[in-house]
XYZ file of N, CA, C and O in Angstrom:
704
model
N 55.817 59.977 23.702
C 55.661 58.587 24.031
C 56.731 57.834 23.262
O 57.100 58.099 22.118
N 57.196 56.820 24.077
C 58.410 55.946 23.156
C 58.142 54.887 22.732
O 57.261 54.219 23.273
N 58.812 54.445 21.667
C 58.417 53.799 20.699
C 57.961 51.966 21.245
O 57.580 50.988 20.603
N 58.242 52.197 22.684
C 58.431 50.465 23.474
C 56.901 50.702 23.958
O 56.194 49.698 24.047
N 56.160 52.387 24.381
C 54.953 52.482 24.788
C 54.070 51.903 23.904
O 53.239 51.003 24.029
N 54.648 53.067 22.365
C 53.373 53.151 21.405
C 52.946 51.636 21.225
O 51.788 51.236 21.338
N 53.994 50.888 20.943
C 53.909 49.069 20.926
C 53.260 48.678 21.224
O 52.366 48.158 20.557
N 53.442 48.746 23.541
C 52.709 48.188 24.298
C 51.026 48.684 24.067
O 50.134 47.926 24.450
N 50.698 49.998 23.419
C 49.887 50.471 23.332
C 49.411 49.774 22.366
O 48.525 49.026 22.779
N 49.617 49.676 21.179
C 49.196 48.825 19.965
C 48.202 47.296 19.872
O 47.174 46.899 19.323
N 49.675 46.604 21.142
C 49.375 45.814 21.372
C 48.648 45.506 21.862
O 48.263 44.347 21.702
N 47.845 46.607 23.008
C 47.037 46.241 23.929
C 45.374 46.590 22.715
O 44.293 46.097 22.394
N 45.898 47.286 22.574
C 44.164 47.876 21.759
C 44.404 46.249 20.401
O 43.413 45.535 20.254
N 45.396 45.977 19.784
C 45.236 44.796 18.840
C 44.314 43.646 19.569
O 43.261 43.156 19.161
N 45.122 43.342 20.909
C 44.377 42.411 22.231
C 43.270 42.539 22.170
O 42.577 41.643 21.687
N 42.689 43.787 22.677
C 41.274 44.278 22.721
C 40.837 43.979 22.039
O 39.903 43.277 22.427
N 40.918 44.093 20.451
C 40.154 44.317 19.235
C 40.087 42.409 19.353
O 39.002 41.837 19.466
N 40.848 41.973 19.323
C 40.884 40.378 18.915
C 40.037 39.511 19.620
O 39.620 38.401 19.292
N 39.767 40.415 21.010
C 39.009 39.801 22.269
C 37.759 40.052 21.758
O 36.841 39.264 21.529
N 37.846 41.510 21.570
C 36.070 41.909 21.306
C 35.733 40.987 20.384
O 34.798 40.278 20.755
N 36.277 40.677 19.020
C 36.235 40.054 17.928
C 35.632 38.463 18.124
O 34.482 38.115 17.853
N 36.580 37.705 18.598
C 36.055 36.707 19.518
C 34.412 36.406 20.478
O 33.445 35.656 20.348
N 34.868 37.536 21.484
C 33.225 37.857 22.467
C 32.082 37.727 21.075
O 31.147 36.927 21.100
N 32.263 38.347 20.289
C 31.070 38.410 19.186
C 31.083 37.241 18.096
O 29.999 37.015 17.558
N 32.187 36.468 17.707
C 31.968 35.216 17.533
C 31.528 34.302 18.125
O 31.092 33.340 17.493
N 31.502 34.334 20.053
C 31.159 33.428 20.736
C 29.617 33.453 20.286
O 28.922 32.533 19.853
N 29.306 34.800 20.526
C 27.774 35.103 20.866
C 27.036 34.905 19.964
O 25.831 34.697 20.108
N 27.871 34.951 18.456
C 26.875 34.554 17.217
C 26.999 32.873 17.452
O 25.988 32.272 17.090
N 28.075 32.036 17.997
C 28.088 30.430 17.594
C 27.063 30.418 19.199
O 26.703 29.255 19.383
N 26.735 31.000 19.903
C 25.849 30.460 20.625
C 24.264 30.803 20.274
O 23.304 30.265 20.826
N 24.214 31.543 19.516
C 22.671 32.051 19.409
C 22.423 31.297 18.049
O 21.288 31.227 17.577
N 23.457 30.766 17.468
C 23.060 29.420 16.570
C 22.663 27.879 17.093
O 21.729 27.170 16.717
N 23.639 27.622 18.038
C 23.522 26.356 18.567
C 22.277 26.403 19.539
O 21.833 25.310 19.892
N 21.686 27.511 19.994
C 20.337 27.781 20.941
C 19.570 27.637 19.857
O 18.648 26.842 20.036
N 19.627 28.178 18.674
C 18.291 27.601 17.502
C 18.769 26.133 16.977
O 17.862 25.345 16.711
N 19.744 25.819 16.853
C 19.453 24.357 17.023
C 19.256 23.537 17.904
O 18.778 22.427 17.672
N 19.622 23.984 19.167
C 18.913 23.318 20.384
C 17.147 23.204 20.166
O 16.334 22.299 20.354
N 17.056 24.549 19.697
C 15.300 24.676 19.859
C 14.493 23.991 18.851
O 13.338 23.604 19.032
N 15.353 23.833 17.497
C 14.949 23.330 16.281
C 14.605 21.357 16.803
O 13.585 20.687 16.644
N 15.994 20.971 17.447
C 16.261 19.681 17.804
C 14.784 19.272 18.742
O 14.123 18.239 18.640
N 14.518 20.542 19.736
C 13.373 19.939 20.783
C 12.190 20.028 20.208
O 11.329 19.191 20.479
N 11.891 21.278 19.122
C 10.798 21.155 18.325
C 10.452 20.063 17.363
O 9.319 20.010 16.885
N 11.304 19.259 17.080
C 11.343 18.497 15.689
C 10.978 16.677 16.787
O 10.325 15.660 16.554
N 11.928 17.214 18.054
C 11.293 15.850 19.000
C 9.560 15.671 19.805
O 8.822 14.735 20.114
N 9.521 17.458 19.894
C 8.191 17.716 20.318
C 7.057 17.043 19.193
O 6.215 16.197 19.493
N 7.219 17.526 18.088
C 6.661 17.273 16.595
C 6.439 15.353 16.342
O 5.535 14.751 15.763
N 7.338 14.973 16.858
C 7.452 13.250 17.122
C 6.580 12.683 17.858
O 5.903 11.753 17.420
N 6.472 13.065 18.879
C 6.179 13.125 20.363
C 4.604 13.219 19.901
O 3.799 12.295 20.009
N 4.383 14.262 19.471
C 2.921 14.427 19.030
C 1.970 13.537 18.155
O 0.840 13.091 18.351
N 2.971 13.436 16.983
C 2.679 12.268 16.043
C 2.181 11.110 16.478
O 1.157 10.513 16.146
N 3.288 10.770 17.517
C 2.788 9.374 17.743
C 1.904 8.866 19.097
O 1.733 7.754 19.597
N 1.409 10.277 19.458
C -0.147 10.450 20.547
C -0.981 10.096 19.464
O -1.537 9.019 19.245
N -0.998 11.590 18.544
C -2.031 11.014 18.086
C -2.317 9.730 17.065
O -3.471 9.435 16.754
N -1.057 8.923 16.528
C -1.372 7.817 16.039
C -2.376 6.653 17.141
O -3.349 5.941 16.894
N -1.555 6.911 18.435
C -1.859 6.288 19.676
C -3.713 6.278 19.596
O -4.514 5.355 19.748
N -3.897 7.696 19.299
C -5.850 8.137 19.666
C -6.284 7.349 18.260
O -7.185 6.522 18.124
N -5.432 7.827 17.335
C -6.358 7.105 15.569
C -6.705 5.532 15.941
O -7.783 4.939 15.902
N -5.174 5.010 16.377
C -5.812 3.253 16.423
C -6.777 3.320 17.809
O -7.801 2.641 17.728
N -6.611 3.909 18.814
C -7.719 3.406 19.794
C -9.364 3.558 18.818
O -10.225 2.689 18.677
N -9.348 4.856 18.322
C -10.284 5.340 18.093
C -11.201 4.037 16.663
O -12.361 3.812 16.319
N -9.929 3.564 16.297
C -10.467 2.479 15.080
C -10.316 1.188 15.434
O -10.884 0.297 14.802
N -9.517 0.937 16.506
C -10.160 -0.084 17.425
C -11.525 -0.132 17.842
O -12.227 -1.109 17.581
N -11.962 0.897 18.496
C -13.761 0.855 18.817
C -14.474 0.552 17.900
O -15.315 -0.344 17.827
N -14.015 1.619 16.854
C -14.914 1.306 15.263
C -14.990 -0.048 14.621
O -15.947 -0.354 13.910
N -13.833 -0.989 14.902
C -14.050 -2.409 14.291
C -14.052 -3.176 15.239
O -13.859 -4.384 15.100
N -14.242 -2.684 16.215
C -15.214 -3.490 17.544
C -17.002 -3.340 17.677
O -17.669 -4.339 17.946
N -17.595 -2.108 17.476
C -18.538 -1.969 17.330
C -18.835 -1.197 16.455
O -18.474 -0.029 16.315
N -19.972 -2.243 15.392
C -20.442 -1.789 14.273
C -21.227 -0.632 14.145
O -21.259 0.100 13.156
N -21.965 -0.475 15.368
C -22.492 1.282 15.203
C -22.114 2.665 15.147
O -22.544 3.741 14.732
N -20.973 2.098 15.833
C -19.792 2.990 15.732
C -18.838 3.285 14.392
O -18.480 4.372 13.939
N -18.614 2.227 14.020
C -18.273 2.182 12.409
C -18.888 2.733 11.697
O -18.321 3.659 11.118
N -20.124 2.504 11.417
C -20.787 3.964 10.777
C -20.628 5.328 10.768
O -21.073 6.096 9.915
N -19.997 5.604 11.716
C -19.758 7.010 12.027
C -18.685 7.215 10.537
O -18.663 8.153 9.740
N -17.934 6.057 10.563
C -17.060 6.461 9.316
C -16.457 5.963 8.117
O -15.419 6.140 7.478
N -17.904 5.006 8.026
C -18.166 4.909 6.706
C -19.144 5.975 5.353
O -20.306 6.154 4.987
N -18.033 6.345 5.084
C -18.023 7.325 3.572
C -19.238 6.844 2.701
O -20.044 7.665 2.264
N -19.377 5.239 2.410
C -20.001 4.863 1.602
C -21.040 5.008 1.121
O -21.296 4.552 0.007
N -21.899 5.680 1.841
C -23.370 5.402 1.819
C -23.655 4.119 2.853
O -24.824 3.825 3.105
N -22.963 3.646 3.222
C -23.723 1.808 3.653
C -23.503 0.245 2.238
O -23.873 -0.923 2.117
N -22.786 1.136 1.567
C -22.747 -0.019 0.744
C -21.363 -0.991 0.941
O -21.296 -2.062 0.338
N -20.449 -0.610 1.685
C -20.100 -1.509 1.950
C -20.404 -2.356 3.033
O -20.673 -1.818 4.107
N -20.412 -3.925 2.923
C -20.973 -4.648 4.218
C -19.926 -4.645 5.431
O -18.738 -4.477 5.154
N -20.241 -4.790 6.504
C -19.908 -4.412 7.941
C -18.290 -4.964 7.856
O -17.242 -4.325 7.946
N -18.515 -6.308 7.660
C -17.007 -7.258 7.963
C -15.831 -6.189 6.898
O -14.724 -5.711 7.142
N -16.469 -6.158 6.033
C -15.455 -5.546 4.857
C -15.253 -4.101 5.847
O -14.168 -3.951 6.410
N -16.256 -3.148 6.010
C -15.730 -2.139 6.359
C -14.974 -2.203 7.891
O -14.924 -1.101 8.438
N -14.463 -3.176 8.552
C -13.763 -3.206 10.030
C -12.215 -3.579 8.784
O -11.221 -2.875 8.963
N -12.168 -4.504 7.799
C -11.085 -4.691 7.107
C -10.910 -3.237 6.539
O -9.881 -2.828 7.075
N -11.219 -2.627 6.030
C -11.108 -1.691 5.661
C -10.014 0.156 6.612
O -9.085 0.907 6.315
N -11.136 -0.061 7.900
C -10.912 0.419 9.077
C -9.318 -0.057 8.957
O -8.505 0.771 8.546
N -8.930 -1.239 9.276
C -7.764 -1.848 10.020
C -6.503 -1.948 8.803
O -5.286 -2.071 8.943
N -7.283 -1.848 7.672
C -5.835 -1.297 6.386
C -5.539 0.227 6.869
O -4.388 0.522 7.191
N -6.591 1.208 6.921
C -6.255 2.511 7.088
C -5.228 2.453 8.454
O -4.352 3.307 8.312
N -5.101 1.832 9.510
C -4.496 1.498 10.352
C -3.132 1.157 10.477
O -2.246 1.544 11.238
N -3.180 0.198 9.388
C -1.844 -0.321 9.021
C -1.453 0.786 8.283
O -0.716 1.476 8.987
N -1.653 1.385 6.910
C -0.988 2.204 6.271
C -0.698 3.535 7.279
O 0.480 3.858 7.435
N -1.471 4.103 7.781
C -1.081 5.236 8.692
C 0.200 4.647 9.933
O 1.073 5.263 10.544
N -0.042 3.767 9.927
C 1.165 3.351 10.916
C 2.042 3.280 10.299
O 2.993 3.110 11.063
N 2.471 3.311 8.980
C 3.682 2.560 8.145
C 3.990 4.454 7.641
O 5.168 4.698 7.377
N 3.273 5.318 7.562
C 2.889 6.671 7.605
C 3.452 7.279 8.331
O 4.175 8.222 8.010
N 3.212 6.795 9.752
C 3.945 7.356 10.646
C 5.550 7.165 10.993
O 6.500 7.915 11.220
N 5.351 5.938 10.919
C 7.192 5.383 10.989
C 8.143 5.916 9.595
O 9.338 5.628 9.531
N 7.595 6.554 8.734
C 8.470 7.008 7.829
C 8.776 8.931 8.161
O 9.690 9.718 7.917
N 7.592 8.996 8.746
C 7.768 10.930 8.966
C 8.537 10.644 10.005
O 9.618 11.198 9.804
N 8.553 9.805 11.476
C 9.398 10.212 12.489
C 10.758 9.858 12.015
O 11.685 10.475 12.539
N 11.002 9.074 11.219
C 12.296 8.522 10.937
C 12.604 7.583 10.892
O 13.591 7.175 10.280
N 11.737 6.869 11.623
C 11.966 5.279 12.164
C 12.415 4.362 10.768
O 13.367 3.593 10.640
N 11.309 4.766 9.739
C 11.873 4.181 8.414
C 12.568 4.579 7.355
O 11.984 5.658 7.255
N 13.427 4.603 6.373
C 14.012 5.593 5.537
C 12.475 4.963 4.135
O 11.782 3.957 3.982
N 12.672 6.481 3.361
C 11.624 6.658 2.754
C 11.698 4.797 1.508
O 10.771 4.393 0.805
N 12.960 4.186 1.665
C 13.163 2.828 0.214
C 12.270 1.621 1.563
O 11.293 0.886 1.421
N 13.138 1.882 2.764
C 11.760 0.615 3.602
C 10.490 0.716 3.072
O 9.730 -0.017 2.440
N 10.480 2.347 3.716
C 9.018 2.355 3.264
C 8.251 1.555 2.380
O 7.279 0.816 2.534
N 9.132 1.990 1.154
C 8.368 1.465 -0.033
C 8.451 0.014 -0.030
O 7.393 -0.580 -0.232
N 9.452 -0.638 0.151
C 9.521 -2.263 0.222
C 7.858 -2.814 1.173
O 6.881 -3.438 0.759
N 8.170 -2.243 2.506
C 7.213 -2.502 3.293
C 5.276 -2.278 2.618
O 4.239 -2.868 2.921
N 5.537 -1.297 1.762
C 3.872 -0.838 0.690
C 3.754 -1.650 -0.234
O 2.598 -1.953 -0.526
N 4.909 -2.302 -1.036
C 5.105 -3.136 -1.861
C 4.653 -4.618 -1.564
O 4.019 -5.232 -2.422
N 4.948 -5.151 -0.451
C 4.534 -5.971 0.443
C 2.902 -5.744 0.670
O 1.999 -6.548 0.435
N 2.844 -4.900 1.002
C 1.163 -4.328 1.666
C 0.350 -4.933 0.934
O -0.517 -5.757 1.223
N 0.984 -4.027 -1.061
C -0.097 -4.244 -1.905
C -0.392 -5.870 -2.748
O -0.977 -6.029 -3.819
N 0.156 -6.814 -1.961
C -0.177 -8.123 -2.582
C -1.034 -8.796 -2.013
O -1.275 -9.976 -2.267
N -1.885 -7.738 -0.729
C -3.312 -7.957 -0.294
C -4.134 -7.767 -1.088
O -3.951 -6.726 -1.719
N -4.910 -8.268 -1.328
C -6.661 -7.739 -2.174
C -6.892 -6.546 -1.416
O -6.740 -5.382 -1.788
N -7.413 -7.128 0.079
C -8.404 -6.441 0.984
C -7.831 -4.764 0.804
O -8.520 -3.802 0.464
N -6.080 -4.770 1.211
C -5.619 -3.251 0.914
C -5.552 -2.526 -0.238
O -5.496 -1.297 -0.262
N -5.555 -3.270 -1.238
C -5.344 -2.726 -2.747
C -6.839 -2.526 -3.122
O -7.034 -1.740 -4.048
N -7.928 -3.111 -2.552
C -9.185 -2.282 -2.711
C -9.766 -1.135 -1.461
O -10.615 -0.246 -1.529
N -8.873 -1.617 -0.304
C -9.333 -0.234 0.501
C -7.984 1.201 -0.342
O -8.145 2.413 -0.488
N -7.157 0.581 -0.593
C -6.491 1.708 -1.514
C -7.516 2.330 -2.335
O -7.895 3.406 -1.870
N -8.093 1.965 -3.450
C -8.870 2.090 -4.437
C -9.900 3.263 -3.955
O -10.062 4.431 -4.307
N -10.637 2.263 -2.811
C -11.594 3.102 -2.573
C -11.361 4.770 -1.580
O -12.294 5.572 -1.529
N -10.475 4.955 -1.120
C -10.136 5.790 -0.901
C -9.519 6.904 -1.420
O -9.130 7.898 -0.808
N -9.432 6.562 -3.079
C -8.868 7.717 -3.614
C -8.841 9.131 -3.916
O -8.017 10.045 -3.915
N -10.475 8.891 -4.260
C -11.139 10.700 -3.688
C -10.569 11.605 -2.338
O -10.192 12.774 -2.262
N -10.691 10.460 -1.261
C -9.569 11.183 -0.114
C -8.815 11.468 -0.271
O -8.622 12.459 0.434
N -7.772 11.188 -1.036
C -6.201 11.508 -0.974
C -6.140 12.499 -2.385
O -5.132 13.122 -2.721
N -7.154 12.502 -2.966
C -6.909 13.643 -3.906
C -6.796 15.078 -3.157
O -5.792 15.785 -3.248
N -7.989 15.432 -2.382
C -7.810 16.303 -1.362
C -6.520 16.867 -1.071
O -6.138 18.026 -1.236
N -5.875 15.815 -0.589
C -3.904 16.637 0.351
C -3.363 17.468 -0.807
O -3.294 17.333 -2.028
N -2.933 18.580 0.284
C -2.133 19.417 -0.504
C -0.591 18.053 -1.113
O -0.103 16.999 -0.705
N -0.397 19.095 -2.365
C 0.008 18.334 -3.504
C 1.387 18.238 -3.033
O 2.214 17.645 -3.726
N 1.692 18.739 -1.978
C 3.224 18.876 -1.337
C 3.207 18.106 -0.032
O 4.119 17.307 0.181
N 2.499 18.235 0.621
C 2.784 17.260 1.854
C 3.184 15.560 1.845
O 2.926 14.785 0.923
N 3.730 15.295 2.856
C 4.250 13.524 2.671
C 3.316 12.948 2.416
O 3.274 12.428 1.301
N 1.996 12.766 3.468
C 1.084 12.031 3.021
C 0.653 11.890 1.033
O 0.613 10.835 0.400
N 0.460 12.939 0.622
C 0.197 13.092 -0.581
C 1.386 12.297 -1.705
O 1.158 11.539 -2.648
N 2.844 12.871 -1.108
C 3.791 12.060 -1.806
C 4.134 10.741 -1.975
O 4.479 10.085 -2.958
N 3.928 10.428 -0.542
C 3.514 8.819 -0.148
C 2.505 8.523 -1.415
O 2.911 7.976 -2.440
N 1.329 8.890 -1.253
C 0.403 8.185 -1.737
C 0.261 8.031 -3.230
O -0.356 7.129 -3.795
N 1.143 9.380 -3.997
C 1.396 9.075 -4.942
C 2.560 7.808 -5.232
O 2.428 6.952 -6.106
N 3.568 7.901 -4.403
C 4.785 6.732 -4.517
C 3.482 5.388 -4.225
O 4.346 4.526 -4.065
N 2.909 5.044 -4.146
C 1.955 3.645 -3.434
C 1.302 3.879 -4.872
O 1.691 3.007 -5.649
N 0.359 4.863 -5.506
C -0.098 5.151 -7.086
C 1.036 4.263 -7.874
O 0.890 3.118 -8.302
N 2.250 5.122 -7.955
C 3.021 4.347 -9.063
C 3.336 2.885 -8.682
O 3.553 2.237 -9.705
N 3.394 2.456 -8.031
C 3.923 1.202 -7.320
C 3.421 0.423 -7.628
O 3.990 -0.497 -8.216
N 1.462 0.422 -7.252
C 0.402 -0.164 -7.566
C 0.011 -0.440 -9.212
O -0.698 -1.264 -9.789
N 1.012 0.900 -9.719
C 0.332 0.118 -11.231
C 1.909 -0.488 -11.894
O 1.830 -1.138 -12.936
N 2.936 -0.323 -11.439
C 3.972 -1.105 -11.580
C 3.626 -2.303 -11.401
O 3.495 -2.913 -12.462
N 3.298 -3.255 -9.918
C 3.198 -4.141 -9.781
C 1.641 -4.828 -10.820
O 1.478 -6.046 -10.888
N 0.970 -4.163 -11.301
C -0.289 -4.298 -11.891
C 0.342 -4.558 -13.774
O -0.173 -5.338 -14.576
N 1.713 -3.516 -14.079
C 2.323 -4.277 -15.210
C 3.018 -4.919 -15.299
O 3.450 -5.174 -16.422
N 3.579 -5.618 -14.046
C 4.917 -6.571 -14.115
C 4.639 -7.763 -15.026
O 3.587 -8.392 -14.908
N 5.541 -8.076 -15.910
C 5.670 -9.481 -16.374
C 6.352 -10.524 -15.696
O 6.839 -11.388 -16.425
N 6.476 -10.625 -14.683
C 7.052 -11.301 -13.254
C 6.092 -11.330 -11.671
O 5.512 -10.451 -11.033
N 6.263 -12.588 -11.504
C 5.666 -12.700 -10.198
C 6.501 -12.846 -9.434
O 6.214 -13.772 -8.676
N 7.716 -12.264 -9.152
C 8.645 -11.337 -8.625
C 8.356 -10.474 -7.867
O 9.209 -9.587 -7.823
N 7.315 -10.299 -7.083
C 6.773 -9.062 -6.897
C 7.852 -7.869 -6.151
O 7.889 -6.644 -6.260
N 8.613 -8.755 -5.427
C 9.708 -7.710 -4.416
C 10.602 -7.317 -5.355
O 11.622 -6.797 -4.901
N 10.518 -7.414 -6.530
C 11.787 -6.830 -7.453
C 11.061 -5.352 -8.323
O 11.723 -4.510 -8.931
N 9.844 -5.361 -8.190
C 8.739 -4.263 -8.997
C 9.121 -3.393 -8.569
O 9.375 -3.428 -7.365
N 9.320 -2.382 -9.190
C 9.347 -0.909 -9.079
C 10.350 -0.575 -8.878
O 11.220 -1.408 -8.621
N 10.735 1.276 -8.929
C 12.199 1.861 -8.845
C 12.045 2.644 -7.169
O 11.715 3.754 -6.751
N 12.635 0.939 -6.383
C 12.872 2.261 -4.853
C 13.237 3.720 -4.978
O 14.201 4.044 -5.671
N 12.473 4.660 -4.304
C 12.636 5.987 -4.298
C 14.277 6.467 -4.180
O 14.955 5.440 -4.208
N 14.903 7.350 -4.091
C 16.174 8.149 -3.673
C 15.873 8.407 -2.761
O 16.605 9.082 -2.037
């Protein structure tokens, strides 16, 4: 064989090799971008869900602070709190789970958040349905948002509880 073959020969198997090489780069950058395709529709599916069931929580606590017999169903208290208080009560859990929700889908970055809780807590009515709900939120695993949230709303609440300023929108260290 002459030395213009062995070349063409070289060349052709180098070709080959560079092609194959390629074909199997394609196939790994596509079987990545298919798990991020799938990651992207799962994470919208995951959204999607969230905010059904926020959709069922407020219908469902709409009824409850529409009708008081119904409210019972989920009052914790024993009955000691009176009716009006527990529909206020109902309709903080409402608000905070909504402000809950707009921070897991994205809608809020986690420093709104906090501005927006900061705000919250210069209610009475929420800073004692906070209170009384604390046994609940001891419960969440110690890692999930809800739990982190609720600790960030903990420190917040006793920030604004030591401020030497009635400043209140200046209290506390917005999160990172």
């Amino acid at each position: 064989m002459g030395s213009a073959a062995a070349a063409g020969l070289a060349f052709t198997v180098g070709a080959a090799s560079a092609f194959l090489s390629q074909q199997h780069q394609l196939k790994g950058l596509k079987l990545r971008l298919d798990r991020c395709e799938q990651k992207d529709r799962s994470e919208h599916q995951r959204h999607v869900d969230l905010a059904n069931q926020q959709r069922l929580h407020w219908e469902l606590l709409s009824k409850a602070m529409e009708d008081p017999s119904l409210a019972a169903v989920l009052d914790t208290s024993g009955g000691t709190i009176p009716p009006g208080k527990h529909r206020q009560f109902l309709f903080a859990n409402a608000l905070y789970t909504n402000a809950l929700l707009s921070y897991r889908i994205g809608n809020v970055s986690r420093v709104q958040l906090f501005g927006h809780l900061r705000g919250t807590l210069q209610n009475p009515i929420f800073r004692e349905y906070w209170e009384m709900t604390r046994a609940a939120r001891a419960s969440l695993e110690e890692d999930s948002i809800e739990a982190q949230v609720g600790r960030m709303v903990d420190n917040l609440l006793h920030d604004l509880d030591e401020a030497d300023t009635d400043e209140w929108w200046v209290v506390g260290t917005p999160p990172d």
